[in-house]
Structure formats: structure tokens, C-alpha cells
């Protein structure tokens, strides 16, 4: 009798595990070689600065280096080359006396300008005469001066003129911002910005649009703001002048008020000279005499005289005055 056999699961290993073990035993990681790279320091350069094109992961004990302007290895675009064994540097056709090539393959460019923007190619020659190359890029931006705001209309008229304000001169890779009265631009149908935001249009200006306005120019290496700019808006004291008809109506109304007052004043003035009226009683030369009590300024009683004769010609005195009576108190 044969001995009982054990479970099948105990007598063999699953195929998936076996394949995994074999793959782990046969797997071998090939050696990796670091790739040549070029780093621009700083990555965004301002005009007038010095820039380094750093060479990283350069092969050990190379024969030499060479830097070219552009993305091709072209002797017509050679900046400089360096030979390690004799420590000799040879300048190329596009050398500008601002470049320095170091023994480690790094290239220094001094006092960079916008014309230096572009690609640069590093060529490394190995001992086996094999070559390796890598491309670096340089971006040079101008340092922005303070922009000056200009206007197409120096004396706009209120409710009539539209003003276009411009922020400085146009430069590449520059963004613009505006402020009015030290605040960002409010949302208004009368304020319009151009696509690049360099120009601001104020439609149908009012006296509230005088400003001051300030604009800002910004690029990757600098930020600059303008001086405040104020609009000289011309406006009338009254937005609508009075018509001729309105002025005529006002004059007629004033005359209608003043005329009755003038007539009333004349009437009072004329009647004050004869007030109160004189009263007559008694006898006089024509059978009447003046009553002293009726006068406004009555004085002490005085004798009453009767003229017996008229004044004679060419004389200054009466001919005869007859005393009739003395009026007692």
C-alpha cells in the first residue's frame, strides 16, 4: 500500500510566484549617466547685469569645450573654445569681449543687453573624440523707467470731449495697471482699457474725472510707477445757460414788482409836503383871517395887523400899518 499523498497545494509552488522570483533574480539595473545640462543664472536677467551659463554633469577629463551662439554648432557663430590639456582659450567670430569661458565649461556674459537674448549651445569633446552638446537660453529684459502719462486733450470740455490717456512708451513683455484717486479703476461704462491696458479712455469727461491718475508698468525684472496726472476739465458754473426767453421773463417780473413800489413812494412823498391842510376863519383883508391854532408849529399869540395900503412901487416898506387890536393870551 502506498502511503497517502499530501495535499497538492503542498507539493508545488504556484507559477505566478515562481515567475516573480525569477524576474527578481535576473533583473539588473543598468548604470545611469547624468546628462549634460545648462542652467542660466539668473533665469530672467535685467539689462546691465552679469549672467552665468552654468554647465552641469560635464564628463570627467574632457578634451575641451566650445560655446556657440544659436542652436547649431557653426564656426561662424563661435563665441569661444577652451582646450583642457594646455589651458588655452580661443575666441570666435562673435566674441564681444564681454564673455569669459571657465575651465569647468561655464560661460560668463557681462553687462548683458537685450540683443543678447537667445539660445546658446555648449559642445563638450570627450577623450574618445565623442561629443556631447546642450542648449541654454538667455532672456534679457529692460529695466523700465518711470512711465509718463500723456493725454490727447489737455483741456477737455465737460459732457462733450472724450480723453485718451497713455502710459509711457510701448515695450515688449510689459503689463500695465491704472489707479485713479489712489484706488483701482472702478467699474464704469465710461472707462475703457485697451487690450494691453496701456491706454485708458474716459468717455464724455465730467468734473469728477479730473483724477489724479497713476499708471504702473511691470515686466519680469522691474516695476515702475508714473507721477500723478490730473485732467484740467473745463466746465460751466451752471451746466445749462439761461435762454433769452427766461432772461426776458425775469426782467419783466422785476419791473412789475418795482413799478408799483416806485409809484407808491412818489405819492407818499408829494402828500407829506402839504399835510395837514390849512383851515380859514374870521376876517382878513378879504374877509377872512388865519387861525393860529390850526398850524402845526403854532407859536405864542402875536398882534394882528391890517394892511391899509398896498405896497407902493419902488419902496421896500409898507406905507401905513394900523394897529387894530392886541390879541391877549
Coordinates of C-alpha atoms in Angstrom, one line a residue:
X1 CA 0.0 0.0 0.0
X2 CA 1.3 3.3 -1.0
X3 CA 1.5 6.0 1.7
X4 CA -1.1 8.6 1.4
X5 CA -0.1 11.6 -0.5
X6 CA -0.3 15.1 0.9
X7 CA -2.4 17.9 -0.4
X8 CA -1.4 19.0 -3.9
X9 CA -1.0 22.6 -2.7
X10 CA 1.9 21.4 -0.5
X11 CA 3.8 19.6 -3.3
X12 CA 4.4 22.5 -5.8
X13 CA 4.7 26.4 -5.8
X14 CA 2.2 28.5 -7.9
X15 CA 3.6 29.6 -11.2
X16 CA 3.0 33.3 -10.6
X17 CA 5.3 33.3 -7.5
X18 CA 7.9 31.4 -9.4
X19 CA 7.9 33.9 -12.3
X20 CA 8.2 36.7 -9.8
X21 CA 11.2 35.1 -8.1
X22 CA 12.9 34.5 -11.4
X23 CA 12.3 38.1 -12.6
X24 CA 13.8 39.4 -9.3
X25 CA 16.9 37.3 -9.7
X26 CA 17.5 38.2 -13.4
X27 CA 16.7 41.9 -13.1
X28 CA 19.7 44.1 -13.3
X29 CA 19.7 47.9 -13.3
X30 CA 22.0 49.3 -15.9
X31 CA 24.3 52.1 -14.8
X32 CA 22.9 55.6 -15.5
X33 CA 25.0 58.5 -16.7
X34 CA 23.9 62.0 -15.7
X35 CA 23.0 64.1 -18.7
X36 CA 24.7 67.4 -19.6
X37 CA 22.6 70.4 -18.7
X38 CA 22.9 74.2 -18.9
X39 CA 21.5 76.5 -16.2
X40 CA 21.0 80.2 -16.7
X41 CA 21.7 82.3 -13.6
X42 CA 19.7 84.4 -13.1
X43 CA 17.0 82.8 -15.3
X44 CA 15.5 86.3 -16.1
X45 CA 18.2 88.9 -16.5
X46 CA 17.9 92.7 -16.4
X47 CA 19.9 94.8 -18.7
X48 CA 23.3 95.6 -17.3
X49 CA 23.7 92.6 -15.1
X50 CA 26.2 89.7 -15.5
X51 CA 24.8 86.3 -16.4
X52 CA 26.3 82.8 -16.0
X53 CA 25.5 79.8 -18.3
X54 CA 26.5 77.0 -15.9
X55 CA 27.5 73.6 -17.3
X56 CA 26.3 70.7 -15.1
X57 CA 27.2 67.0 -15.3
X58 CA 30.1 67.5 -17.6
X59 CA 32.0 64.3 -18.4
X60 CA 35.2 63.7 -16.5
X61 CA 38.5 64.7 -18.1
X62 CA 37.1 66.2 -21.3
X63 CA 39.4 67.4 -24.1
X64 CA 37.7 70.7 -24.3
X65 CA 34.6 72.9 -24.5
X66 CA 33.1 75.3 -27.0
X67 CA 30.2 77.8 -26.9
X68 CA 28.2 78.9 -29.9
X69 CA 25.5 81.5 -30.4
X70 CA 22.3 79.9 -31.5
X71 CA 21.2 76.2 -31.6
X72 CA 23.7 74.9 -34.0
X73 CA 27.4 74.1 -34.0
X74 CA 28.6 76.6 -36.5
X75 CA 32.1 78.1 -36.6
X76 CA 30.6 81.3 -37.9
X77 CA 28.7 81.6 -34.6
X78 CA 31.6 80.5 -32.3
X79 CA 31.9 82.6 -29.1
X80 CA 35.0 80.9 -27.6
X81 CA 36.6 77.5 -27.1
X82 CA 38.8 76.0 -24.4
X83 CA 41.3 73.2 -24.5
X84 CA 41.9 71.4 -21.2
X85 CA 45.4 69.9 -21.9
X86 CA 47.1 73.2 -22.5
X87 CA 44.6 75.5 -20.7
X88 CA 44.2 77.6 -23.9
X89 CA 41.2 79.7 -24.8
X90 CA 40.4 80.7 -28.4
X91 CA 37.9 83.5 -29.1
X92 CA 35.5 83.1 -32.0
X93 CA 33.9 85.4 -34.6
X94 CA 31.0 86.5 -32.4
X95 CA 33.2 87.2 -29.3
X96 CA 32.4 90.6 -27.9
X97 CA 35.0 90.9 -25.1
X98 CA 32.2 90.5 -22.6
X99 CA 32.4 86.7 -22.5
X100 CA 34.7 84.5 -20.3
X101 CA 34.9 80.7 -20.7
X102 CA 36.0 78.9 -17.5
X103 CA 37.8 75.5 -17.3
X104 CA 34.7 73.8 -16.0
X105 CA 32.8 74.8 -19.1
X106 CA 30.7 77.7 -17.6
X107 CA 30.3 80.8 -19.7
X108 CA 30.1 84.3 -18.2
X109 CA 28.5 87.1 -20.1
X110 CA 29.0 90.6 -18.6
X111 CA 26.8 93.6 -18.9
X112 CA 24.1 91.8 -20.9
X113 CA 21.8 93.7 -23.3
X114 CA 18.5 92.8 -24.9
X115 CA 20.4 91.9 -28.1
X116 CA 22.0 89.0 -26.1
X117 CA 18.6 87.3 -25.7
X118 CA 18.5 84.0 -27.4
X119 CA 19.9 80.4 -27.4
X120 CA 23.5 79.3 -26.7
X121 CA 25.0 75.9 -27.5
X122 CA 27.6 74.1 -25.4
X123 CA 29.7 71.5 -27.1
X124 CA 31.8 69.1 -24.9
X125 CA 34.5 67.0 -26.6
X126 CA 35.4 63.7 -24.8
X127 CA 38.7 61.8 -24.8
X128 CA 37.4 59.3 -27.2
X129 CA 36.6 62.3 -29.5
X130 CA 32.9 61.8 -29.0
X131 CA 31.0 65.0 -28.4
X132 CA 28.0 66.0 -26.3
X133 CA 26.1 69.1 -26.6
X134 CA 23.3 71.0 -24.8
X135 CA 21.4 74.2 -25.4
X136 CA 20.8 77.0 -22.9
X137 CA 18.6 80.1 -23.2
X138 CA 19.1 83.6 -22.1
X139 CA 16.3 86.1 -21.6
X140 CA 17.3 89.8 -21.1
X141 CA 14.6 92.4 -20.1
X142 CA 15.0 96.2 -19.9
X143 CA 14.8 98.0 -16.6
X144 CA 11.7 100.1 -17.1
X145 CA 11.9 103.8 -16.5
X146 CA 9.1 105.7 -14.8
X147 CA 6.3 106.0 -17.3
X148 CA 4.9 109.4 -18.2
X149 CA 1.1 109.7 -18.7
X150 CA 0.1 111.6 -21.9
X151 CA -3.3 112.9 -22.9
X152 CA -4.8 113.5 -26.4
X153 CA -6.7 116.5 -25.0
X154 CA -5.1 118.9 -22.5
X155 CA -8.3 120.9 -21.8
X156 CA -11.4 118.7 -22.3
X157 CA -14.8 120.2 -22.0
X158 CA -17.3 118.6 -19.6
X159 CA -20.0 116.4 -21.2
X160 CA -18.5 117.0 -24.6
X161 CA -15.0 115.6 -25.0
X162 CA -13.5 112.0 -24.7
X163 CA -10.0 111.7 -23.3
X164 CA -7.4 109.0 -24.1
X165 CA -4.6 108.6 -21.5
X166 CA -1.5 106.6 -22.5
X167 CA 1.0 105.1 -20.0
X168 CA 4.6 105.6 -21.3
X169 CA 6.1 104.1 -24.4
X170 CA 5.3 100.7 -25.7
X171 CA 7.8 97.9 -24.6
X172 CA 7.7 94.1 -25.0
X173 CA 6.7 91.8 -22.2
X174 CA 5.2 94.6 -20.2
X175 CA 1.9 94.8 -18.4
X176 CA 0.1 97.9 -17.2
X177 CA -2.1 98.9 -14.3
X178 CA -4.1 102.1 -13.6
X179 CA -5.2 103.9 -10.4
X180 CA -7.5 106.9 -10.0
X181 CA -7.5 108.8 -6.8
X182 CA -5.2 106.2 -5.2
X183 CA -7.7 103.4 -5.9
X184 CA -8.1 100.8 -8.6
X185 CA -10.3 101.7 -11.5
X186 CA -14.0 101.4 -10.7
X187 CA -16.3 99.6 -13.0
X188 CA -17.8 102.2 -15.2
X189 CA -19.2 102.3 -18.7
X190 CA -17.2 105.5 -19.3
X191 CA -13.8 103.9 -18.5
X192 CA -12.3 101.7 -21.2
X193 CA -9.0 99.9 -21.2
X194 CA -7.1 98.8 -24.4
X195 CA -6.3 95.1 -24.8
X196 CA -2.8 95.6 -23.4
X197 CA -4.2 98.0 -20.8
X198 CA -1.6 100.7 -21.8
X199 CA -4.3 103.2 -22.8
X200 CA -7.3 104.4 -20.7
X201 CA -10.2 106.1 -22.4
X202 CA -12.5 108.3 -20.4
X203 CA -15.7 108.8 -22.4
X204 CA -17.5 112.1 -22.1
X205 CA -15.5 113.5 -19.2
X206 CA -17.1 115.2 -16.2
X207 CA -15.6 117.4 -13.5
X208 CA -15.4 114.3 -11.3
X209 CA -12.9 112.7 -13.7
X210 CA -10.0 115.1 -13.0
X211 CA -8.0 112.4 -11.2
X212 CA -5.2 112.2 -10.2
X213 CA -4.3 109.2 -12.4
X214 CA -1.3 106.9 -11.9
X215 CA -0.2 104.1 -14.1
X216 CA 2.3 101.2 -13.4
X217 CA 4.5 99.4 -15.9
X218 CA 5.7 95.9 -15.0
X219 CA 8.0 93.4 -16.6
X220 CA 9.7 90.2 -15.3
X221 CA 12.7 92.2 -13.8
X222 CA 11.3 95.6 -12.8
X223 CA 8.3 97.6 -11.7
X224 CA 7.9 101.4 -12.2
X225 CA 5.1 103.9 -11.5
X226 CA 4.3 107.3 -13.1
X227 CA 3.8 110.6 -11.3
X228 CA 0.2 111.6 -10.7
X229 CA -1.5 113.1 -13.7
X230 CA -4.5 115.5 -13.3
X231 CA -7.0 116.4 -16.1
X232 CA -7.9 120.0 -16.5
X233 CA -11.6 119.7 -17.2
X234 CA -13.4 122.9 -18.5
X235 CA -16.9 123.3 -17.1
X236 CA -19.5 126.0 -16.6
X237 CA -20.8 127.1 -13.3
X238 CA -24.3 126.2 -14.5
X239 CA -24.4 123.2 -16.8
X240 CA -27.1 124.9 -18.9
X241 CA -27.1 128.6 -19.7
X242 CA -30.4 130.5 -19.3
X243 CA -32.3 131.1 -22.5
X244 CA -33.1 134.6 -23.8
X245 CA -36.8 134.0 -23.0
X246 CA -36.0 133.1 -19.4
X247 CA -33.9 136.2 -19.0
X248 CA -36.7 138.4 -20.5
X249 CA -39.3 136.9 -18.2
X250 CA -37.1 137.6 -15.1
X251 CA -36.6 141.3 -16.2
X252 CA -40.4 141.8 -16.7
X253 CA -41.1 140.2 -13.4
X254 CA -38.7 142.6 -11.6
X255 CA -40.2 145.6 -13.4
X256 CA -43.7 144.6 -12.4
X257 CA -42.7 144.5 -8.8
X258 CA -40.6 147.7 -8.8
X259 CA -43.1 149.9 -10.7
X260 CA -45.9 149.9 -8.1
X261 CA -43.4 150.4 -5.3
X262 CA -42.0 153.5 -7.2
X263 CA -45.5 155.0 -7.7
X264 CA -46.4 154.5 -4.1
X265 CA -43.2 156.1 -2.9
X266 CA -43.8 159.2 -5.1
X267 CA -47.4 159.5 -3.9
X268 CA -46.3 159.5 -0.2
X269 CA -43.5 162.0 -0.9
X270 CA -45.8 164.5 -2.6
X271 CA -48.5 164.4 0.0
X272 CA -46.2 164.8 3.0
X273 CA -45.3 168.4 1.9
X274 CA -49.0 169.6 2.3
X275 CA -50.0 167.7 5.4
X276 CA -52.1 168.7 7.5
X277 CA -54.2 171.1 5.3
X278 CA -54.7 174.8 6.4
X279 CA -58.1 175.9 7.9
X280 CA -59.5 179.5 7.5
X281 CA -61.9 181.5 9.7
X282 CA -62.6 185.1 10.8
X283 CA -61.8 188.2 8.8
X284 CA -58.8 189.4 6.9
X285 CA -58.1 191.6 4.0
X286 CA -60.7 189.6 2.0
X287 CA -62.9 188.9 5.0
X288 CA -61.0 186.0 6.5
X289 CA -58.2 185.6 8.9
X290 CA -55.8 182.6 9.6
X291 CA -56.4 180.5 12.7
X292 CA -53.1 180.1 14.6
X293 CA -54.4 177.1 16.4
X294 CA -54.6 175.1 13.2
X295 CA -51.0 175.5 12.3
X296 CA -48.7 172.5 13.1
X297 CA -46.0 174.8 14.5
X298 CA -48.1 177.3 16.4
X299 CA -46.1 179.9 18.2
X300 CA -47.0 182.4 21.0
X301 CA -50.0 184.7 20.1
X302 CA -48.9 187.8 18.1
X303 CA -50.7 191.1 17.3
X304 CA -52.9 191.0 14.2
X305 CA -52.3 193.9 11.8
X306 CA -54.4 195.1 8.9
X307 CA -52.8 196.4 5.8
X308 CA -54.4 199.8 4.9
X309 CA -52.5 200.3 1.8
X310 CA -50.7 198.1 -0.7
X311 CA -47.0 198.2 -1.1
X312 CA -46.1 201.2 -3.1
X313 CA -43.8 200.8 -6.1
X314 CA -40.1 201.3 -5.7
X315 CA -40.3 201.1 -1.9
X316 CA -39.2 198.3 0.5
X317 CA -41.7 199.1 3.3
X318 CA -45.4 199.3 3.8
X319 CA -46.9 202.9 3.7
X320 CA -49.1 202.6 6.7
X321 CA -50.0 199.9 9.2
X322 CA -52.9 200.4 11.5
X323 CA -52.9 198.6 14.8
X324 CA -56.3 197.3 15.4
X325 CA -56.0 195.1 18.5
X326 CA -53.7 193.1 20.6
X327 CA -54.6 189.5 21.0
X328 CA -54.4 188.6 24.6
X329 CA -53.2 185.3 26.0

